[in-house]
Amino acid sequence: MIPLSIPIEVDGQQEPHVIRLNTDFGRRESPQDTYLIDVDGTRTVFRDVSGHTIVFEGLDPFSSDGDVLLIVPEQKIGNRVVRARATDNTLTFTERCDQRCIMCSQPPSIGHRDETAMLRQIALLAPPNAILGISGGEPTLYKKSLFNFLNYVLEVRNDITFHILSNGQHFCKSDVDVLRKLPSSNVTWGIPIYAAENKLHDEIVRKSGSFKNLCSSLEILCRSGASIELRTVVMAQNIDYFDNLSQFITTNTPFVARWAIMQLEKAGFAASSWSELFVDTSNRFSEIGNAADMTQARGLSVLLYNFPLCTVPPGYRSLAPATISDWKQRFLPVCSHCTVSSVCCGFFEWYPDTEGFRGVQAL
Ligand code: SF4
């Protein structure tokens, strides 16, 4: 597992602040750049433009060159929010949410601190052509701040692509003009739909009226020309209804860019309910396969996220990209003999070996 929080000692600014690590003293690009001045065993020393130092414990400065960190002196922690070498990074917009999805891997909290100014700085310091995820909580609870943030960053950095995870509960007619101004080539909305039956969807997200709001939000996003990825986590609760869901998506939302069918992550609420939620799709794939076939036959793209390749029948493996982020990805001993490990998503760091897929085998 790649550590995202690094122990630090700071002798300068004591407020939380954003920096970028720079190992090349000759490369001066931003006031937030801090420069490598010393490496002493496991301790690495950087100096900011005011001459103050930050000492990192256990950070490899060269593989972290260009990383953007949120420094929290009070907690003696530097959070690597954007890793320059990672293919995707995620910014948390808020930890509040108005749903309590039964499988949520990042359960929400009640409080909210507006950190938009800091997030703006972080995004502007990201490497060229960065792909930044925005998640929560539910970012659109603070829609005005979110839209301002996106407009501001894309005005300055139109090379950045945002993928925003939203529960699709809060879009309304008055958002259409703002949404239309966000280029669909730079902004994709990842919206979850768990069933085509409103009662079942509402039960899964534990919010009454959620399905109705979702349909209305999808209509607004469609009218705005937004790029949308629908997302469905496979669970014991919805696997029997994938046919209906495929039918619903292809009939009512043919405008979406793709449908992502996702395997479960054992974290958050899913950690305590794993045995009630997890479906071993290595020995029960027909519902997923039929839904994928039907959806593709009707012209919509389907992808399988977080599915290890050996757990998917050969004909569907091309739909399963390596989606698990490197910092939380791991492989099992059997994977060391596998010829496709370089293109397989592997497993989440917290995957339960004894309660997971029975069909894992080297290919
Ligand atoms: S054995 Fe491991 S690397 Fe190979 S397909 Fe299965 S999970 Fe992926």
mmCIF file of C-alpha atoms and ligand atoms in Angstrom:
data_model
loop_
_atom_site.group_PDB
_atom_site.id
_atom_site.type_symbol
_atom_site.label_atom_id
_atom_site.label_comp_id
_atom_site.label_asym_id
_atom_site.label_seq_id
_atom_site.Cartn_x
_atom_site.Cartn_y
_atom_site.Cartn_z
ATOM 1 C CA MET A 1 0.000 0.000 0.000
ATOM 2 C CA ILE A 2 1.349 3.438 -0.915
ATOM 3 C CA PRO A 3 1.220 5.815 2.112
ATOM 4 C CA LEU A 4 -0.797 8.976 1.476
ATOM 5 C CA SER A 5 -0.237 10.551 4.913
ATOM 6 C CA ILE A 6 3.382 11.301 5.772
ATOM 7 C CA PRO A 7 4.671 12.286 9.244
ATOM 8 C CA ILE A 8 6.203 15.764 9.173
ATOM 9 C CA GLU A 9 7.868 18.455 11.269
ATOM 10 C CA VAL A 10 7.272 22.056 10.231
ATOM 11 C CA ASP A 11 9.166 25.137 11.392
ATOM 12 C CA GLY A 12 7.165 27.731 9.476
ATOM 13 C CA GLN A 13 3.494 28.386 8.832
ATOM 14 C CA GLN A 14 1.328 26.597 11.398
ATOM 15 C CA GLU A 15 -1.973 26.900 9.492
ATOM 16 C CA PRO A 16 -2.942 24.108 7.075
ATOM 17 C CA HIS A 17 -1.494 24.990 3.681
ATOM 18 C CA VAL A 18 -0.768 23.567 0.246
ATOM 19 C CA ILE A 19 2.692 22.859 -1.138
ATOM 20 C CA ARG A 20 4.178 21.125 -4.151
ATOM 21 C CA LEU A 21 7.323 19.035 -3.817
ATOM 22 C CA ASN A 22 10.108 19.998 -6.177
ATOM 23 C CA THR A 23 13.421 18.171 -6.383
ATOM 24 C CA ASP A 24 14.853 20.553 -8.978
ATOM 25 C CA PHE A 25 15.972 23.822 -7.411
ATOM 26 C CA GLY A 26 16.297 25.427 -10.816
ATOM 27 C CA ARG A 27 12.621 24.832 -11.598
ATOM 28 C CA ARG A 28 10.699 27.707 -9.996
ATOM 29 C CA GLU A 29 7.087 27.729 -11.027
ATOM 30 C CA SER A 30 4.844 28.632 -8.124
ATOM 31 C CA PRO A 31 5.022 30.211 -4.646
ATOM 32 C CA GLN A 32 3.749 26.853 -3.319
ATOM 33 C CA ASP A 33 6.789 24.984 -4.646
ATOM 34 C CA THR A 34 9.104 23.680 -1.914
ATOM 35 C CA TYR A 35 12.585 22.532 -2.786
ATOM 36 C CA LEU A 36 14.539 19.466 -1.744
ATOM 37 C CA ILE A 37 17.586 20.513 0.287
ATOM 38 C CA ASP A 38 18.651 17.380 2.156
ATOM 39 C CA VAL A 39 18.120 13.630 2.445
ATOM 40 C CA ASP A 40 19.345 12.021 5.650
ATOM 41 C CA GLY A 41 18.433 8.351 5.906
ATOM 42 C CA THR A 42 14.644 8.202 6.091
ATOM 43 C CA ARG A 43 14.347 11.968 6.692
ATOM 44 C CA THR A 44 13.887 14.301 3.758
ATOM 45 C CA VAL A 45 14.074 18.071 4.121
ATOM 46 C CA PHE A 46 12.301 20.549 1.827
ATOM 47 C CA ARG A 47 12.463 24.349 2.065
ATOM 48 C CA ASP A 48 9.678 26.719 1.019
ATOM 49 C CA VAL A 49 10.140 30.090 -0.670
ATOM 50 C CA SER A 50 10.160 31.890 2.712
ATOM 51 C CA GLY A 51 13.081 29.764 3.887
ATOM 52 C CA HIS A 52 11.083 27.571 6.301
ATOM 53 C CA THR A 53 11.675 23.855 6.316
ATOM 54 C CA ILE A 54 9.418 20.813 6.313
ATOM 55 C CA VAL A 55 10.991 17.521 7.356
ATOM 56 C CA PHE A 56 9.293 14.372 6.024
ATOM 57 C CA GLU A 57 9.782 10.970 7.603
ATOM 58 C CA GLY A 58 9.831 8.042 5.184
ATOM 59 C CA LEU A 59 9.166 9.966 1.961
ATOM 60 C CA ASP A 60 11.052 9.087 -1.212
ATOM 61 C CA PRO A 61 11.595 12.589 -2.629
ATOM 62 C CA PHE A 62 12.258 11.503 -6.187
ATOM 63 C CA SER A 63 9.181 9.325 -6.649
ATOM 64 C CA SER A 64 7.179 12.160 -5.022
ATOM 65 C CA ASP A 65 8.517 14.944 -7.236
ATOM 66 C CA GLY A 66 5.598 17.139 -8.327
ATOM 67 C CA ASP A 67 3.205 15.766 -5.685
ATOM 68 C CA VAL A 68 0.801 18.300 -4.192
ATOM 69 C CA LEU A 69 0.382 18.024 -0.429
ATOM 70 C CA LEU A 70 -1.919 19.485 2.159
ATOM 71 C CA ILE A 71 0.312 20.248 5.140
ATOM 72 C CA VAL A 72 -1.440 20.083 8.507
ATOM 73 C CA PRO A 73 1.203 21.222 11.044
ATOM 74 C CA GLU A 74 -1.040 20.748 14.061
ATOM 75 C CA GLN A 75 -1.426 17.044 13.253
ATOM 76 C CA LYS A 76 2.192 16.752 12.010
ATOM 77 C CA ILE A 77 0.895 15.200 8.803
ATOM 78 C CA GLY A 78 1.395 15.934 5.117
ATOM 79 C CA ASN A 79 -1.404 14.494 2.970
ATOM 80 C CA ARG A 80 -0.412 13.609 -0.578
ATOM 81 C CA VAL A 81 -3.599 14.846 -2.225
ATOM 82 C CA VAL A 82 -2.300 14.732 -5.792
ATOM 83 C CA ARG A 83 0.444 12.255 -6.655
ATOM 84 C CA ALA A 84 2.107 13.362 -9.865
ATOM 85 C CA ARG A 85 2.771 9.776 -10.978
ATOM 86 C CA ALA A 86 -0.731 8.454 -10.267
ATOM 87 C CA THR A 87 -3.167 8.200 -13.141
ATOM 88 C CA ASP A 88 -6.026 9.448 -11.001
ATOM 89 C CA ASN A 89 -6.303 11.445 -7.784
ATOM 90 C CA THR A 90 -9.354 12.334 -5.755
ATOM 91 C CA LEU A 91 -10.286 15.527 -3.927
ATOM 92 C CA THR A 92 -12.895 15.302 -1.177
ATOM 93 C CA PHE A 93 -15.281 18.233 -1.544
ATOM 94 C CA THR A 94 -17.309 17.560 1.575
ATOM 95 C CA GLU A 95 -17.898 14.656 3.944
ATOM 96 C CA ARG A 96 -21.606 15.392 4.290
ATOM 97 C CA CYS A 97 -24.175 13.387 2.340
ATOM 98 C CA ASP A 98 -27.960 13.122 2.309
ATOM 99 C CA GLN A 99 -27.955 9.394 1.520
ATOM 100 C CA ARG A 100 -26.726 6.430 3.570
ATOM 101 C CA CYS A 101 -26.099 3.831 0.853
ATOM 102 C CA ILE A 102 -25.849 0.383 2.391
ATOM 103 C CA MET A 103 -22.518 -0.334 0.681
ATOM 104 C CA CYS A 104 -20.953 3.155 1.009
ATOM 105 C CA SER A 105 -17.180 2.787 1.270
ATOM 106 C CA GLN A 106 -16.755 6.295 2.714
ATOM 107 C CA PRO A 107 -19.593 6.835 5.169
ATOM 108 C CA PRO A 108 -20.466 10.502 5.512
ATOM 109 C CA SER A 109 -19.998 12.665 8.564
ATOM 110 C CA ILE A 110 -22.215 15.486 9.763
ATOM 111 C CA GLY A 111 -19.887 18.480 9.705
ATOM 112 C CA HIS A 112 -18.666 20.471 6.727
ATOM 113 C CA ARG A 113 -15.751 22.882 6.397
ATOM 114 C CA ASP A 114 -15.555 24.897 3.212
ATOM 115 C CA GLU A 115 -12.109 24.099 1.815
ATOM 116 C CA THR A 116 -12.809 25.259 -1.725
ATOM 117 C CA ALA A 117 -9.979 27.805 -1.711
ATOM 118 C CA MET A 118 -7.474 25.120 -0.783
ATOM 119 C CA LEU A 119 -8.910 22.654 -3.314
ATOM 120 C CA ARG A 120 -8.574 25.332 -5.999
ATOM 121 C CA GLN A 121 -4.896 25.757 -5.171
ATOM 122 C CA ILE A 122 -4.394 21.991 -5.199
ATOM 123 C CA ALA A 123 -6.055 21.576 -8.592
ATOM 124 C CA LEU A 124 -4.066 24.420 -10.136
ATOM 125 C CA LEU A 125 -0.807 22.792 -8.984
ATOM 126 C CA ALA A 126 -1.699 19.378 -10.449
ATOM 127 C CA PRO A 127 0.542 18.042 -13.232
ATOM 128 C CA PRO A 128 -0.357 18.669 -16.891
ATOM 129 C CA ASN A 129 -3.386 16.724 -18.172
ATOM 130 C CA ALA A 130 -4.282 15.526 -14.672
ATOM 131 C CA ILE A 131 -7.448 13.530 -14.115
ATOM 132 C CA LEU A 132 -8.973 14.647 -10.817
ATOM 133 C CA GLY A 133 -11.832 12.861 -9.106
ATOM 134 C CA ILE A 134 -14.175 14.910 -6.946
ATOM 135 C CA SER A 135 -16.001 12.934 -4.323
ATOM 136 C CA GLY A 136 -17.519 13.146 -0.900
ATOM 137 C CA GLY A 137 -19.861 12.911 0.841
ATOM 138 C CA GLU A 138 -22.018 14.573 -1.748
ATOM 139 C CA PRO A 139 -20.325 17.468 -3.580
ATOM 140 C CA THR A 140 -23.580 18.916 -4.961
ATOM 141 C CA LEU A 141 -24.825 19.696 -1.456
ATOM 142 C CA TYR A 142 -22.566 22.738 -2.024
ATOM 143 C CA LYS A 143 -23.475 23.147 -5.677
ATOM 144 C CA LYS A 144 -22.682 26.848 -5.951
ATOM 145 C CA SER A 145 -19.163 26.357 -4.521
ATOM 146 C CA LEU A 146 -18.668 23.300 -6.715
ATOM 147 C CA PHE A 147 -19.696 25.118 -9.913
ATOM 148 C CA ASN A 148 -17.506 28.126 -9.004
ATOM 149 C CA PHE A 149 -14.588 25.798 -8.298
ATOM 150 C CA LEU A 150 -14.965 23.995 -11.639
ATOM 151 C CA ASN A 151 -15.367 27.201 -13.628
ATOM 152 C CA TYR A 152 -12.386 28.829 -11.951
ATOM 153 C CA VAL A 153 -10.023 25.889 -12.406
ATOM 154 C CA LEU A 154 -11.067 25.116 -15.986
ATOM 155 C CA GLU A 155 -10.691 28.781 -16.934
ATOM 156 C CA VAL A 156 -6.994 28.566 -16.007
ATOM 157 C CA ARG A 157 -6.291 24.863 -16.626
ATOM 158 C CA ASN A 158 -8.364 23.467 -19.464
ATOM 159 C CA ASP A 159 -5.997 20.489 -19.636
ATOM 160 C CA ILE A 160 -7.531 19.081 -16.431
ATOM 161 C CA THR A 161 -10.309 16.488 -16.563
ATOM 162 C CA PHE A 162 -12.730 16.137 -13.645
ATOM 163 C CA HIS A 163 -14.706 13.035 -12.767
ATOM 164 C CA ILE A 164 -17.299 13.991 -10.170
ATOM 165 C CA LEU A 165 -19.105 11.394 -8.087
ATOM 166 C CA SER A 166 -22.564 12.652 -7.234
ATOM 167 C CA ASN A 167 -25.692 10.952 -5.926
ATOM 168 C CA GLY A 168 -27.749 12.860 -8.529
ATOM 169 C CA GLN A 169 -30.235 14.302 -6.050
ATOM 170 C CA HIS A 170 -29.773 18.036 -6.349
ATOM 171 C CA PHE A 171 -29.736 19.187 -9.956
ATOM 172 C CA CYS A 172 -32.572 21.490 -10.952
ATOM 173 C CA LYS A 173 -33.718 23.520 -13.958
ATOM 174 C CA SER A 174 -31.844 26.608 -12.833
ATOM 175 C CA ASP A 175 -28.554 24.658 -13.119
ATOM 176 C CA VAL A 176 -28.869 24.051 -16.861
ATOM 177 C CA ASP A 177 -27.119 27.253 -17.944
ATOM 178 C CA VAL A 178 -24.217 26.718 -15.535
ATOM 179 C CA LEU A 179 -23.871 23.059 -16.481
ATOM 180 C CA ARG A 180 -23.886 23.908 -20.205
ATOM 181 C CA LYS A 181 -20.817 26.098 -19.679
ATOM 182 C CA LEU A 182 -18.806 23.194 -18.237
ATOM 183 C CA PRO A 183 -17.208 21.433 -21.225
ATOM 184 C CA SER A 184 -18.312 17.789 -21.347
ATOM 185 C CA SER A 185 -14.795 16.922 -22.514
ATOM 186 C CA ASN A 186 -13.484 18.155 -19.136
ATOM 187 C CA VAL A 187 -16.252 17.116 -16.742
ATOM 188 C CA THR A 188 -17.920 13.723 -16.340
ATOM 189 C CA TRP A 189 -20.570 13.065 -13.703
ATOM 190 C CA GLY A 190 -20.486 9.606 -12.100
ATOM 191 C CA ILE A 191 -24.052 8.954 -10.964
ATOM 192 C CA PRO A 192 -25.172 5.818 -9.111
ATOM 193 C CA ILE A 193 -28.319 3.905 -9.980
ATOM 194 C CA TYR A 194 -28.844 0.670 -8.064
ATOM 195 C CA ALA A 195 -32.147 -0.575 -9.469
ATOM 196 C CA ALA A 196 -34.859 0.411 -11.930
ATOM 197 C CA GLU A 197 -37.499 -0.116 -9.240
ATOM 198 C CA ASN A 198 -37.841 3.054 -7.177
ATOM 199 C CA LYS A 199 -38.604 1.162 -3.966
ATOM 200 C CA LEU A 200 -35.483 -0.984 -4.242
ATOM 201 C CA HIS A 201 -33.216 1.920 -5.208
ATOM 202 C CA ASP A 202 -34.561 3.988 -2.298
ATOM 203 C CA GLU A 203 -34.001 1.098 0.110
ATOM 204 C CA ILE A 204 -30.397 0.669 -1.033
ATOM 205 C CA VAL A 205 -29.573 4.367 -0.637
ATOM 206 C CA ARG A 206 -31.760 4.588 2.470
ATOM 207 C CA LYS A 207 -33.552 7.723 1.328
ATOM 208 C CA SER A 208 -37.186 7.938 0.410
ATOM 209 C CA GLY A 209 -37.843 9.690 -2.918
ATOM 210 C CA SER A 210 -34.253 9.242 -4.047
ATOM 211 C CA PHE A 211 -35.089 7.420 -7.306
ATOM 212 C CA LYS A 212 -37.520 10.171 -8.323
ATOM 213 C CA ASN A 213 -34.878 12.858 -7.670
ATOM 214 C CA LEU A 214 -32.324 10.794 -9.558
ATOM 215 C CA CYS A 215 -34.519 10.602 -12.679
ATOM 216 C CA SER A 216 -35.136 14.314 -12.577
ATOM 217 C CA SER A 217 -31.400 15.075 -12.117
ATOM 218 C CA LEU A 218 -30.519 12.803 -15.041
ATOM 219 C CA GLU A 219 -32.990 14.705 -17.205
ATOM 220 C CA ILE A 220 -31.358 18.014 -16.210
ATOM 221 C CA LEU A 221 -27.880 16.665 -16.941
ATOM 222 C CA CYS A 222 -29.101 15.371 -20.312
ATOM 223 C CA ARG A 223 -30.596 18.753 -21.226
ATOM 224 C CA SER A 224 -27.274 20.349 -20.243
ATOM 225 C CA GLY A 225 -25.279 18.110 -22.600
ATOM 226 C CA ALA A 226 -23.304 16.754 -19.654
ATOM 227 C CA SER A 227 -21.159 13.644 -19.896
ATOM 228 C CA ILE A 228 -22.559 10.965 -17.558
ATOM 229 C CA GLU A 229 -21.292 7.629 -16.331
ATOM 230 C CA LEU A 230 -23.995 5.596 -14.596
ATOM 231 C CA ARG A 231 -22.616 3.387 -11.825
ATOM 232 C CA THR A 232 -24.130 0.292 -10.232
ATOM 233 C CA VAL A 233 -22.518 -1.702 -7.449
ATOM 234 C CA VAL A 234 -23.392 -5.408 -7.644
ATOM 235 C CA MET A 235 -24.974 -6.639 -4.418
ATOM 236 C CA ALA A 236 -27.118 -9.524 -3.225
ATOM 237 C CA GLN A 237 -29.934 -6.962 -3.014
ATOM 238 C CA ASN A 238 -29.942 -5.995 -6.727
ATOM 239 C CA ILE A 239 -28.312 -8.827 -8.711
ATOM 240 C CA ASP A 240 -31.689 -10.375 -9.584
ATOM 241 C CA TYR A 241 -32.827 -7.080 -11.121
ATOM 242 C CA PHE A 242 -30.014 -6.374 -13.575
ATOM 243 C CA ASP A 243 -32.170 -7.261 -16.591
ATOM 244 C CA ASN A 244 -34.691 -4.604 -15.624
ATOM 245 C CA LEU A 245 -31.946 -2.121 -14.925
ATOM 246 C CA SER A 246 -30.363 -2.668 -18.317
ATOM 247 C CA GLN A 247 -33.774 -2.210 -19.920
ATOM 248 C CA PHE A 248 -34.368 0.984 -17.949
ATOM 249 C CA ILE A 249 -30.971 2.482 -18.760
ATOM 250 C CA THR A 250 -31.081 1.753 -22.478
ATOM 251 C CA THR A 251 -34.682 2.956 -22.794
ATOM 252 C CA ASN A 252 -34.614 6.056 -20.583
ATOM 253 C CA THR A 253 -31.005 7.206 -20.529
ATOM 254 C CA PRO A 254 -29.513 6.394 -23.956
ATOM 255 C CA PHE A 255 -27.615 9.699 -23.687
ATOM 256 C CA VAL A 256 -25.161 8.424 -21.029
ATOM 257 C CA ALA A 257 -21.541 7.821 -22.016
ATOM 258 C CA ARG A 258 -21.399 4.385 -20.354
ATOM 259 C CA TRP A 259 -22.718 2.111 -17.651
ATOM 260 C CA ALA A 260 -20.135 1.015 -15.084
ATOM 261 C CA ILE A 261 -21.020 -2.181 -13.214
ATOM 262 C CA MET A 262 -18.881 -2.310 -10.087
ATOM 263 C CA GLN A 263 -17.725 -4.965 -7.654
ATOM 264 C CA LEU A 264 -17.986 -4.248 -3.948
ATOM 265 C CA GLU A 265 -15.221 -2.686 -1.834
ATOM 266 C CA LYS A 266 -15.011 -3.966 1.728
ATOM 267 C CA ALA A 267 -14.785 -0.583 3.424
ATOM 268 C CA GLY A 268 -17.132 1.726 5.299
ATOM 269 C CA PHE A 269 -20.672 0.364 5.619
ATOM 270 C CA ALA A 270 -19.794 -2.579 3.342
ATOM 271 C CA ALA A 271 -17.145 -3.757 5.821
ATOM 272 C CA SER A 272 -19.681 -4.547 8.525
ATOM 273 C CA SER A 273 -22.302 -5.975 6.113
ATOM 274 C CA TRP A 274 -19.988 -7.820 3.716
ATOM 275 C CA SER A 275 -21.635 -11.216 4.068
ATOM 276 C CA GLU A 276 -25.097 -9.735 3.350
ATOM 277 C CA LEU A 277 -23.898 -7.708 0.353
ATOM 278 C CA PHE A 278 -21.112 -9.491 -1.525
ATOM 279 C CA VAL A 279 -21.936 -11.564 -4.605
ATOM 280 C CA ASP A 280 -19.201 -13.886 -5.802
ATOM 281 C CA THR A 281 -19.461 -13.094 -9.500
ATOM 282 C CA SER A 282 -16.731 -15.642 -10.256
ATOM 283 C CA ASN A 283 -19.438 -18.296 -9.906
ATOM 284 C CA ARG A 284 -22.491 -16.179 -10.585
ATOM 285 C CA PHE A 285 -21.945 -13.989 -13.622
ATOM 286 C CA SER A 286 -24.955 -14.687 -15.831
ATOM 287 C CA GLU A 287 -27.038 -11.728 -14.585
ATOM 288 C CA ILE A 288 -24.124 -9.354 -15.207
ATOM 289 C CA GLY A 289 -23.262 -10.953 -18.544
ATOM 290 C CA ASN A 290 -26.859 -10.827 -19.823
ATOM 291 C CA ALA A 291 -27.270 -7.203 -18.755
ATOM 292 C CA ALA A 292 -23.957 -6.260 -20.385
ATOM 293 C CA ASP A 293 -24.934 -8.064 -23.617
ATOM 294 C CA MET A 294 -28.349 -6.442 -23.794
ATOM 295 C CA THR A 295 -26.985 -2.972 -23.029
ATOM 296 C CA GLN A 296 -24.234 -3.206 -25.627
ATOM 297 C CA ALA A 297 -26.643 -4.629 -28.217
ATOM 298 C CA ARG A 298 -28.673 -1.459 -27.751
ATOM 299 C CA GLY A 299 -25.601 0.668 -28.434
ATOM 300 C CA LEU A 300 -24.492 1.662 -24.936
ATOM 301 C CA SER A 301 -21.014 1.064 -23.617
ATOM 302 C CA VAL A 302 -20.561 -1.127 -20.503
ATOM 303 C CA LEU A 303 -17.508 -1.470 -18.266
ATOM 304 C CA LEU A 304 -16.801 -3.732 -15.303
ATOM 305 C CA TYR A 305 -14.957 -1.915 -12.509
ATOM 306 C CA ASN A 306 -13.039 -3.694 -9.723
ATOM 307 C CA PHE A 307 -13.494 -7.142 -11.298
ATOM 308 C CA PRO A 308 -10.259 -9.224 -11.185
ATOM 309 C CA LEU A 309 -9.855 -10.626 -14.712
ATOM 310 C CA CYS A 310 -9.874 -14.308 -13.685
ATOM 311 C CA THR A 311 -13.271 -13.830 -12.031
ATOM 312 C CA VAL A 312 -14.807 -12.749 -15.350
ATOM 313 C CA PRO A 313 -15.632 -15.162 -18.209
ATOM 314 C CA PRO A 314 -13.129 -14.784 -21.092
ATOM 315 C CA GLY A 315 -15.617 -13.079 -23.420
ATOM 316 C CA TYR A 316 -16.124 -10.207 -20.965
ATOM 317 C CA ARG A 317 -12.546 -9.577 -19.844
ATOM 318 C CA SER A 318 -12.076 -6.780 -22.374
ATOM 319 C CA LEU A 319 -14.761 -4.853 -20.435
ATOM 320 C CA ALA A 320 -12.785 -4.997 -17.168
ATOM 321 C CA PRO A 321 -10.041 -2.335 -16.979
ATOM 322 C CA ALA A 322 -7.581 -2.116 -14.067
ATOM 323 C CA THR A 323 -9.625 0.335 -12.027
ATOM 324 C CA ILE A 324 -8.329 -0.023 -8.467
ATOM 325 C CA SER A 325 -6.039 2.912 -7.599
ATOM 326 C CA ASP A 326 -2.428 1.862 -7.090
ATOM 327 C CA TRP A 327 -2.226 3.153 -3.510
ATOM 328 C CA LYS A 328 -4.956 0.753 -2.345
ATOM 329 C CA GLN A 329 -4.360 -2.118 -4.763
ATOM 330 C CA ARG A 330 -2.851 -5.468 -3.891
ATOM 331 C CA PHE A 331 -2.398 -8.890 -5.458
ATOM 332 C CA LEU A 332 -2.635 -12.362 -3.984
ATOM 333 C CA PRO A 333 0.248 -14.880 -3.976
ATOM 334 C CA VAL A 334 -1.409 -16.723 -6.911
ATOM 335 C CA CYS A 335 -1.150 -13.547 -9.011
ATOM 336 C CA SER A 336 2.645 -13.826 -9.134
ATOM 337 C CA HIS A 337 2.219 -16.703 -11.654
ATOM 338 C CA CYS A 338 -0.364 -14.867 -13.740
ATOM 339 C CA THR A 339 0.365 -13.579 -17.256
ATOM 340 C CA VAL A 340 -2.233 -10.797 -17.114
ATOM 341 C CA SER A 341 -1.379 -9.237 -13.741
ATOM 342 C CA SER A 342 -0.092 -6.049 -15.402
ATOM 343 C CA VAL A 343 -3.564 -5.315 -16.832
ATOM 344 C CA CYS A 344 -5.667 -6.722 -13.996
ATOM 345 C CA CYS A 345 -7.224 -4.537 -11.282
ATOM 346 C CA GLY A 346 -6.210 -7.029 -8.584
ATOM 347 C CA PHE A 347 -7.858 -6.462 -5.222
ATOM 348 C CA PHE A 348 -8.443 -3.709 -2.715
ATOM 349 C CA GLU A 349 -5.885 -3.673 0.091
ATOM 350 C CA TRP A 350 -8.697 -4.613 2.509
ATOM 351 C CA TYR A 351 -10.112 -7.426 0.336
ATOM 352 C CA PRO A 352 -11.065 -10.363 2.590
ATOM 353 C CA ASP A 353 -9.165 -13.356 1.145
ATOM 354 C CA THR A 354 -11.316 -15.954 2.905
ATOM 355 C CA GLU A 355 -14.709 -14.383 2.168
ATOM 356 C CA GLY A 356 -14.134 -13.282 -1.411
ATOM 357 C CA PHE A 357 -14.106 -14.787 -4.910
ATOM 358 C CA ARG A 358 -13.736 -18.545 -5.068
ATOM 359 C CA GLY A 359 -12.662 -18.500 -8.703
ATOM 360 C CA VAL A 360 -9.309 -16.682 -8.453
ATOM 361 C CA GLN A 361 -6.680 -18.445 -10.559
ATOM 362 C CA ALA A 362 -3.589 -17.510 -12.537
ATOM 363 C CA LEU A 363 -4.285 -17.017 -16.251
HETATM 364 S S1 SF4 B 1 -4.660 -14.362 -10.768
HETATM 365 FE FE1 SF4 B 1 -4.480 -12.324 -9.920
HETATM 366 S S2 SF4 B 1 -3.547 -11.094 -11.523
HETATM 367 FE FE2 SF4 B 1 -4.323 -12.972 -12.486
HETATM 368 S S3 SF4 B 1 -6.336 -12.428 -13.235
HETATM 369 FE FE3 SF4 B 1 -6.594 -13.348 -11.195
HETATM 370 S S4 SF4 B 1 -6.559 -11.603 -9.812
HETATM 371 FE FE4 SF4 B 1 -5.749 -10.888 -11.750
#
